[in-house]
PDB file of C-alpha atoms in Angstrom:
ATOM      1  CA  MET A   1       8.459  46.207 -32.045  1.00 49.00           C
ATOM      2  CA  SER A   2       4.895  45.719 -31.772  1.00 54.00           C
ATOM      3  CA  ILE A   3       4.824  42.787 -33.872  1.00 56.00           C
ATOM      4  CA  GLY A   4       7.452  41.127 -31.963  1.00 55.00           C
ATOM      5  CA  ARG A   5       5.737  41.780 -28.798  1.00 58.00           C
ATOM      6  CA  THR A   6       2.316  40.409 -29.993  1.00 53.00           C
ATOM      7  CA  ALA A   7       4.204  37.317 -31.307  1.00 46.00           C
ATOM      8  CA  SER A   8       5.507  36.772 -27.705  1.00 51.00           C
ATOM      9  CA  ARG A   9       2.378  37.357 -26.225  1.00 53.00           C
ATOM     10  CA  ILE A  10       0.682  34.672 -28.379  1.00 50.00           C
ATOM     11  CA  LEU A  11       3.532  32.357 -27.899  1.00 44.00           C
ATOM     12  CA  ILE A  12       3.511  32.714 -24.006  1.00 51.00           C
ATOM     13  CA  GLY A  13      -0.307  32.269 -23.996  1.00 47.00           C
ATOM     14  CA  GLY A  14      -0.453  29.063 -26.411  1.00 46.00           C
ATOM     15  CA  ALA A  15       1.999  27.604 -24.133  1.00 43.00           C
ATOM     16  CA  ALA A  16      -0.029  28.375 -21.032  1.00 43.00           C
ATOM     17  CA  VAL A  17      -3.218  26.925 -22.867  1.00 40.00           C
ATOM     18  CA  LEU A  18      -1.392  23.586 -23.566  1.00 39.00           C
ATOM     19  CA  ALA A  19       0.004  23.552 -20.345  1.00 39.00           C
ATOM     20  CA  LEU A  20      -3.147  23.698 -18.526  1.00 38.00           C
ATOM     21  CA  SER A  21      -4.860  21.395 -21.004  1.00 38.00           C
ATOM     22  CA  GLY A  22      -2.234  18.825 -20.346  1.00 40.00           C
ATOM     23  CA  ALA A  23      -2.834  19.281 -16.583  1.00 40.00           C
ATOM     24  CA  GLY A  24      -6.425  18.707 -16.996  1.00 40.00           C
ATOM     25  CA  GLN A  25      -5.921  15.407 -18.856  1.00 39.00           C
ATOM     26  CA  ALA A  26      -3.478  14.215 -16.337  1.00 43.00           C
ATOM     27  CA  PHE A  27      -6.009  14.679 -13.718  1.00 44.00           C
ATOM     28  CA  ALA A  28      -9.004  13.678 -15.838  1.00 46.00           C
ATOM     29  CA  GLY A  29      -8.947  10.147 -14.200  1.00 51.00           C
ATOM     30  CA  ALA A  30      -9.318  11.242 -10.730  1.00 63.00           C
ATOM     31  CA  GLY A  31     -12.947  11.510  -9.943  1.00 77.00           C
ATOM     32  CA  GLU A  32     -14.545  10.052 -12.792  1.00 91.00           C
ATOM     33  CA  ASN A  33     -16.863   6.670 -12.016  1.00 95.00           C
ATOM     34  CA  LEU A  34     -15.259   3.753 -13.817  1.00 97.00           C
ATOM     35  CA  ASP A  35     -17.606   0.713 -13.944  1.00 98.00           C
ATOM     36  CA  SER A  36     -17.162  -2.699 -15.446  1.00 98.00           C
ATOM     37  CA  SER A  37     -19.583  -5.719 -15.589  1.00 98.00           C
ATOM     38  CA  VAL A  38     -20.192  -8.954 -17.199  1.00 98.00           C
ATOM     39  CA  TYR A  39     -22.778 -11.633 -16.115  1.00 98.00           C
ATOM     40  CA  GLY A  40     -21.410 -12.714 -12.565  1.00 98.00           C
ATOM     41  CA  ALA A  41     -19.008 -10.025 -12.031  1.00 98.00           C
ATOM     42  CA  LYS A  42     -18.789  -6.188 -11.246  1.00 98.00           C
ATOM     43  CA  ALA A  43     -15.815  -3.967 -11.021  1.00 98.00           C
ATOM     44  CA  ARG A  44     -15.784  -0.272  -9.933  1.00 98.00           C
ATOM     45  CA  SER A  45     -13.588   2.537  -8.729  1.00 97.00           C
ATOM     46  CA  HIS A  46     -15.786   5.385  -7.646  1.00 95.00           C
ATOM     47  CA  GLY A  47     -15.041   8.989  -5.915  1.00 92.00           C
ATOM     48  CA  THR A  48     -11.487   9.809  -5.752  1.00 93.00           C
ATOM     49  CA  ASN A  49     -10.559   6.253  -7.627  1.00 95.00           C
ATOM     50  CA  GLY A  50      -8.275   5.420  -4.759  1.00 96.00           C
ATOM     51  CA  GLN A  51      -9.181   1.758  -4.716  1.00 97.00           C
ATOM     52  CA  VAL A  52     -10.997  -1.022  -7.133  1.00 98.00           C
ATOM     53  CA  ALA A  53     -13.483  -3.187  -5.938  1.00 98.00           C
ATOM     54  CA  ILE A  54     -14.849  -6.483  -7.688  1.00 98.00           C
ATOM     55  CA  SER A  55     -18.139  -8.254  -6.869  1.00 98.00           C
ATOM     56  CA  ASP A  56     -19.227 -11.621  -7.193  1.00 98.00           C
ATOM     57  CA  THR A  57     -22.682 -11.556  -8.368  1.00 98.00           C
ATOM     58  CA  ALA A  58     -23.751 -14.908  -9.212  1.00 98.00           C
ATOM     59  CA  ALA A  59     -24.056 -18.351  -7.675  1.00 97.00           C
ATOM     60  CA  ASP A  60     -22.231 -20.122 -10.327  1.00 97.00           C
ATOM     61  CA  ARG A  61     -19.273 -21.197  -8.240  1.00 95.00           C
ATOM     62  CA  HIS A  62     -16.672 -19.347 -10.532  1.00 98.00           C
ATOM     63  CA  SER A  63     -14.229 -16.780  -8.917  1.00 98.00           C
ATOM     64  CA  VAL A  64     -14.177 -13.611 -10.114  1.00 98.00           C
ATOM     65  CA  TYR A  65     -11.590 -11.010 -10.802  1.00 98.00           C
ATOM     66  CA  THR A  66     -10.533  -7.419 -12.053  1.00 98.00           C
ATOM     67  CA  LEU A  67      -8.104  -6.472 -14.324  1.00 98.00           C
ATOM     68  CA  TYR A  68      -7.095  -2.756 -13.384  1.00 98.00           C
ATOM     69  CA  ASP A  69      -4.518   0.029 -14.080  1.00 98.00           C
ATOM     70  CA  ARG A  70      -3.500   3.056 -11.960  1.00 98.00           C
ATOM     71  CA  ARG A  71      -1.731   5.957 -12.758  1.00 97.00           C
ATOM     72  CA  ASP A  72       1.739   4.799 -11.912  1.00 97.00           C
ATOM     73  CA  ASN A  73       0.967   0.906 -12.353  1.00 97.00           C
ATOM     74  CA  THR A  74      -0.473  -1.358 -15.297  1.00 98.00           C
ATOM     75  CA  GLY A  75      -1.714  -4.764 -15.441  1.00 98.00           C
ATOM     76  CA  LEU A  76      -2.767  -5.091 -12.033  1.00 98.00           C
ATOM     77  CA  ARG A  77      -5.390  -7.921 -10.873  1.00 98.00           C
ATOM     78  CA  LEU A  78      -7.633  -8.251  -7.702  1.00 98.00           C
ATOM     79  CA  ASP A  79      -9.278 -11.584  -7.320  1.00 98.00           C
ATOM     80  CA  ASN A  80     -12.514 -12.521  -5.415  1.00 98.00           C
ATOM     81  CA  SER A  81     -12.943 -16.302  -4.573  1.00 98.00           C
ATOM     82  CA  ARG A  82     -15.427 -15.677  -1.511  1.00 98.00           C
ATOM     83  CA  GLY A  83     -18.681 -16.635  -3.805  1.00 97.00           C
ATOM     84  CA  ASN A  84     -22.093 -15.071  -4.465  1.00 98.00           C
ATOM     85  CA  GLY A  85     -22.420 -11.505  -2.778  1.00 98.00           C
ATOM     86  CA  SER A  86     -18.874 -10.937  -1.743  1.00 98.00           C
ATOM     87  CA  THR A  87     -17.078  -8.099  -2.609  1.00 98.00           C
ATOM     88  CA  VAL A  88     -13.271  -7.334  -2.208  1.00 98.00           C
ATOM     89  CA  TYR A  89     -11.439  -4.234  -2.169  1.00 98.00           C
ATOM     90  CA  SER A  90      -7.821  -3.287  -3.236  1.00 97.00           C
ATOM     91  CA  GLY A  91      -5.776  -0.831  -0.950  1.00 96.00           C
ATOM     92  CA  MET A  92      -6.537   2.446  -1.175  1.00 97.00           C
ATOM     93  CA  ASN A  93      -4.257   5.252  -2.902  1.00 96.00           C
ATOM     94  CA  GLU A  94      -5.676   8.337  -4.014  1.00 95.00           C
ATOM     95  CA  ASN A  95      -2.237   9.660  -5.492  1.00 96.00           C
ATOM     96  CA  ASN A  96      -1.896   6.374  -7.742  1.00 97.00           C
ATOM     97  CA  TYR A  97      -5.362   6.473  -8.791  1.00 96.00           C
ATOM     98  CA  VAL A  98      -7.420   3.591 -10.671  1.00 97.00           C
ATOM     99  CA  ARG A  99      -7.296   4.675 -14.256  1.00 97.00           C
ATOM    100  CA  LYS A 100      -8.891   1.406 -16.045  1.00 98.00           C
ATOM    101  CA  VAL A 101     -11.223  -1.829 -14.688  1.00 98.00           C
ATOM    102  CA  THR A 102     -12.291  -4.749 -16.226  1.00 98.00           C
ATOM    103  CA  ALA A 103     -14.568  -7.179 -14.632  1.00 98.00           C
ATOM    104  CA  CYS A 104     -14.048 -11.054 -15.407  1.00 98.00           C
ATOM    105  CA  VAL A 105     -15.195 -14.332 -14.335  1.00 98.00           C
ATOM    106  CA  ASN A 106     -12.828 -17.023 -14.033  1.00 98.00           C
ATOM    107  CA  ILE A 107     -14.031 -19.935 -15.981  1.00 97.00           C
ATOM    108  CA  GLN A 108     -12.216 -23.262 -15.198  1.00 94.00           C
ATOM    109  CA  LEU A 109     -10.859 -25.142 -18.083  1.00 96.00           C
ATOM    110  CA  SER A 110     -12.440 -22.456 -20.740  1.00 96.00           C
ATOM    111  CA  PRO A 111     -11.503 -18.663 -21.663  1.00 97.00           C
ATOM    112  CA  ASP A 112     -12.533 -16.493 -19.041  1.00 98.00           C
ATOM    113  CA  SER A 113     -15.561 -14.240 -19.387  1.00 98.00           C
ATOM    114  CA  CYS A 114     -14.694 -10.380 -19.472  1.00 98.00           C
ATOM    115  CA  GLY A 115     -16.666  -7.031 -19.457  1.00 98.00           C
ATOM    116  CA  ALA A 116     -15.718  -4.022 -21.181  1.00 97.00           C
ATOM    117  CA  ASP A 117     -12.821  -1.970 -19.957  1.00 97.00           C
ATOM    118  CA  ASP A 118     -13.479   1.343 -18.476  1.00 97.00           C
ATOM    119  CA  ARG A 119     -11.521   4.239 -18.517  1.00 96.00           C
ATOM    120  CA  PRO A 120     -11.739   8.029 -17.939  1.00 93.00           C
ATOM    121  CA  GLY A 121     -13.087   9.838 -20.715  1.00 90.00           C
ATOM    122  CA  ASP A 122     -14.424   6.739 -23.056  1.00 88.00           C
ATOM    123  CA  GLU A 123     -18.123   7.550 -22.246  1.00 76.00           C
ATOM    124  CA  HIS A 124     -18.508   4.003 -20.870  1.00 69.00           C
TER     125      HIS A 124
END
C-alpha cells in the first residue's frame, strides 16, 4: 500500500507543478515591456501591457504603424499618420493584454520597413 500512496502523491505533486507552470506561462505576457523599432518608428507596450503605442520618429513624410497581437486577438494594426514626433495609442484593456508588437514605416509604392517582433520571453 505504501507504494500506491507514494505513486499517488508523486502524480498529484507532478500535476500541481504542471498546472502552476502553465499558469505562469499564460501570465508571462502581462507586465513585460515590449519594444520594437525601425528607423522612423517605435512601437511599445509597457507596464501591464494594456495598450500599445506607435510613435513617428522621423521627419520623412512616411506614416507609421504597429502590427500587434493581444491575448485574445491577433493581426491587429494601429496607424499613426500625424507626423514626426507624434504618438498614437490603442485602447486600454489589461485583461486582453498585448502579446506582440512590431514597428513599421509605411513606404508608398515600395515594401514597408519593419523592425523585429517583440514577444514576452524572447529576450528582445
